[in-house]
Amino acid sequence: MAEPGTAHVFSLRVYYEDTDAGGIVYYANYLKFAERARTELLRAVGADHAGLMADDGVAFTVKNCTIDFQRPARLDDALEVHTRFLEVGGASMSAEQVVQRGEEELVRMTVRLACVGSSGRPARLPVALRDVLKPLQTSH
Amino acid sequence: MAEPGTAHVFSLRVYYEDTDAGGIVYYANYLKFAERARTELLRAVGADHAGLMADDGVAFTVKNCTIDFQRPARLDDALEVHTRFLEVGGASMSAEQVVQRGEEELVRMTVRLACVGSSGRPARLPVALRDVLKPLQTSH
Amino acid sequence: MAEPGTAHVFSLRVYYEDTDAGGIVYYANYLKFAERARTELLRAVGADHAGLMADDGVAFTVKNCTIDFQRPARLDDALEVHTRFLEVGGASMSAEQVVQRGEEELVRMTVRLACVGSSGRPARLPVALRDVLKPLQTSH
Amino acid sequence: MAEPGTAHVFSLRVYYEDTDAGGIVYYANYLKFAERARTELLRAVGADHAGLMADDGVAFTVKNCTIDFQRPARLDDALEVHTRFLEVGGASMSAEQVVQRGEEELVRMTVRLACVGSSGRPARLPVALRDVLKPLQTSH
């Protein structure tokens, strides 16, 4: 799940709440799927949001993202979000996240996250977290 | 807008985000519409969430609600939420909220709200707010 | 999972998307959790939304619900939705759904669902589905 | 509202539903705000989603977007989405959308939309719509 060079895989189901009157997943909801996947990746390496804030006084905030919507997902679809870290820096990280239905790629996005303190100002990644995430970085 | 015995009316448009693959507004979203309407009613009498918390240390939380879904709303519909206070007590309020499309009633709900302090414990309604809301109470 | 007299249990995690600025799960989102649970219960007995519409020309729509919000859920919480059928009729069903955090009951709701045809008119429950759901009915 | 070279401005309020436990607007929700603004821009030039589908058999789908999150919006904020068309082509359009709080820029995004037929395949923009949108194109 957190092997160097491999992607973290998060599975989800498409429910009515995710779809719109066009019969497909509403475009903003892929950002929800991606955030769930990042949360579970962090949990897999021992970090959850509440703990990061309580112990280290930090949180992650998305600074920018680029999204390509290639094919639509539909009600009842079983999807996977494949997350790879492209870069783990001192105060920020970037990740590539691909939403797939089986082998079929539906949405591809690149996300840059900043580590911020409780005031919202930039902060250093906790060392222990950085040490565990850094090896997951892929040379894409 | 805040006349005794009359309902407060809040207008909104149905966007793609509100609909689902059934081609109609997703059922949970009527609770969003109702909350927007309650927020604007409070604003109309001079109270906003940030001010209530900063000045009085209180917020409102929904304790229970009953919802009848009578007819579906659809994409592009212009809707109105009609809100009437049924009861304004010392630490809670109840309201009836009807979502209409023109004269046609779509959804009717009854909501009971509790006033809570920053700890989440029950708190008294600020007197100034109670004084302005109490006359709006309708004997429905 | 679908034993007579027992509840169907659906597990979920609370993500940022589910919470609001009050630091707790936004009240409308419990209806999303409940709908996910009903969908998975139907899937557990062999029925999915796409199949019901394609094979039988029917869907389920919520006619009314009553919700008691007892305690708030928070970010990162692991929740369960326990679903029990109270009644399975010819063209409608009612269910009780309880959202729990461990043994702690957070939200309790009762939902009445109608079976509708593609036109939105009331329709009979498919016999095969009714036969599998009927024994799950509990005398609450 | 639809003057050549000027931006279309759409106003909105931040409600509880838009925020998350970080106390700010959840990042995916800016895509909802942007979609509302595009819908109202189209309505301002005489085109709504239902009409486009019924009369011309077309809809718009987002192909990709790039988003910069510069500053967070908060509960009760009054926001504006400023939309400018960068390019209006034969079967696609691109727009720049800036979310502002007063003069302060919070989020900036670029969105490319494709015109699709009911099958989801690429389709030509209806001529009447293209004629009214083309002059709004800005050389940014």
PDB file of N, CA and C in Angstrom, chain B residues 87-93 115 123-126 130:
ATOM      1  N   GLU B  87     -42.478  28.184  16.915  1.00  0.00           N
ATOM      2  CA  GLU B  87     -42.265  28.416  18.333  1.00  0.00           C
ATOM      3  C   GLU B  87     -40.877  28.990  18.552  1.00  0.00           C
ATOM      4  N   VAL B  88     -40.788  30.012  19.390  1.00  0.00           N
ATOM      5  CA  VAL B  88     -39.492  30.565  19.773  1.00  0.00           C
ATOM      6  C   VAL B  88     -39.420  30.485  21.290  1.00  0.00           C
ATOM      7  N   GLY B  89     -38.616  29.523  21.770  1.00  0.00           N
ATOM      8  CA  GLY B  89     -38.519  29.302  23.214  1.00  0.00           C
ATOM      9  C   GLY B  89     -37.267  29.931  23.798  1.00  0.00           C
ATOM     10  N   GLY B  90     -36.958  29.551  25.038  1.00  0.00           N
ATOM     11  CA  GLY B  90     -35.809  30.147  25.710  1.00  0.00           C
ATOM     12  C   GLY B  90     -34.476  29.645  25.185  1.00  0.00           C
ATOM     13  N   ALA B  91     -34.458  28.390  24.728  1.00  0.00           N
ATOM     14  CA  ALA B  91     -33.195  27.813  24.281  1.00  0.00           C
ATOM     15  C   ALA B  91     -33.361  27.018  22.995  1.00  0.00           C
ATOM     16  N   SER B  92     -34.562  27.110  22.416  1.00  0.00           N
ATOM     17  CA  SER B  92     -34.776  26.387  21.161  1.00  0.00           C
ATOM     18  C   SER B  92     -35.854  27.077  20.342  1.00  0.00           C
ATOM     19  N   MET B  93     -35.970  26.690  19.092  1.00  0.00           N
ATOM     20  CA  MET B  93     -36.964  27.260  18.184  1.00  0.00           C
ATOM     21  C   MET B  93     -37.429  26.136  17.272  1.00  0.00           C
ATOM     22  N   CYS B 115     -30.254  26.163  20.619  1.00  0.00           N
ATOM     23  CA  CYS B 115     -29.185  27.136  20.771  1.00  0.00           C
ATOM     24  C   CYS B 115     -28.106  26.477  21.640  1.00  0.00           C
ATOM     25  N   ALA B 123     -27.755  26.418  25.382  1.00  0.00           N
ATOM     26  CA  ALA B 123     -27.547  27.790  25.852  1.00  0.00           C
ATOM     27  C   ALA B 123     -28.832  28.584  25.617  1.00  0.00           C
ATOM     28  N   ARG B 124     -28.992  29.699  26.337  1.00  0.00           N
ATOM     29  CA  ARG B 124     -30.153  30.565  26.150  1.00  0.00           C
ATOM     30  C   ARG B 124     -30.011  31.323  24.836  1.00  0.00           C
ATOM     31  N   LEU B 125     -31.144  31.539  24.143  1.00  0.00           N
ATOM     32  CA  LEU B 125     -31.120  32.435  22.995  1.00  0.00           C
ATOM     33  C   LEU B 125     -30.733  33.829  23.486  1.00  0.00           C
ATOM     34  N   PRO B 126     -29.854  34.522  22.761  1.00  0.00           N
ATOM     35  CA  PRO B 126     -29.571  35.908  23.129  1.00  0.00           C
ATOM     36  C   PRO B 126     -30.882  36.691  23.186  1.00  0.00           C
ATOM     37  N   ARG B 130     -34.080  36.891  20.562  1.00  0.00           N
ATOM     38  CA  ARG B 130     -35.378  36.336  20.931  1.00  0.00           C
ATOM     39  C   ARG B 130     -36.464  37.395  20.786  1.00  0.00           C
TER      40      ARG B 130
END
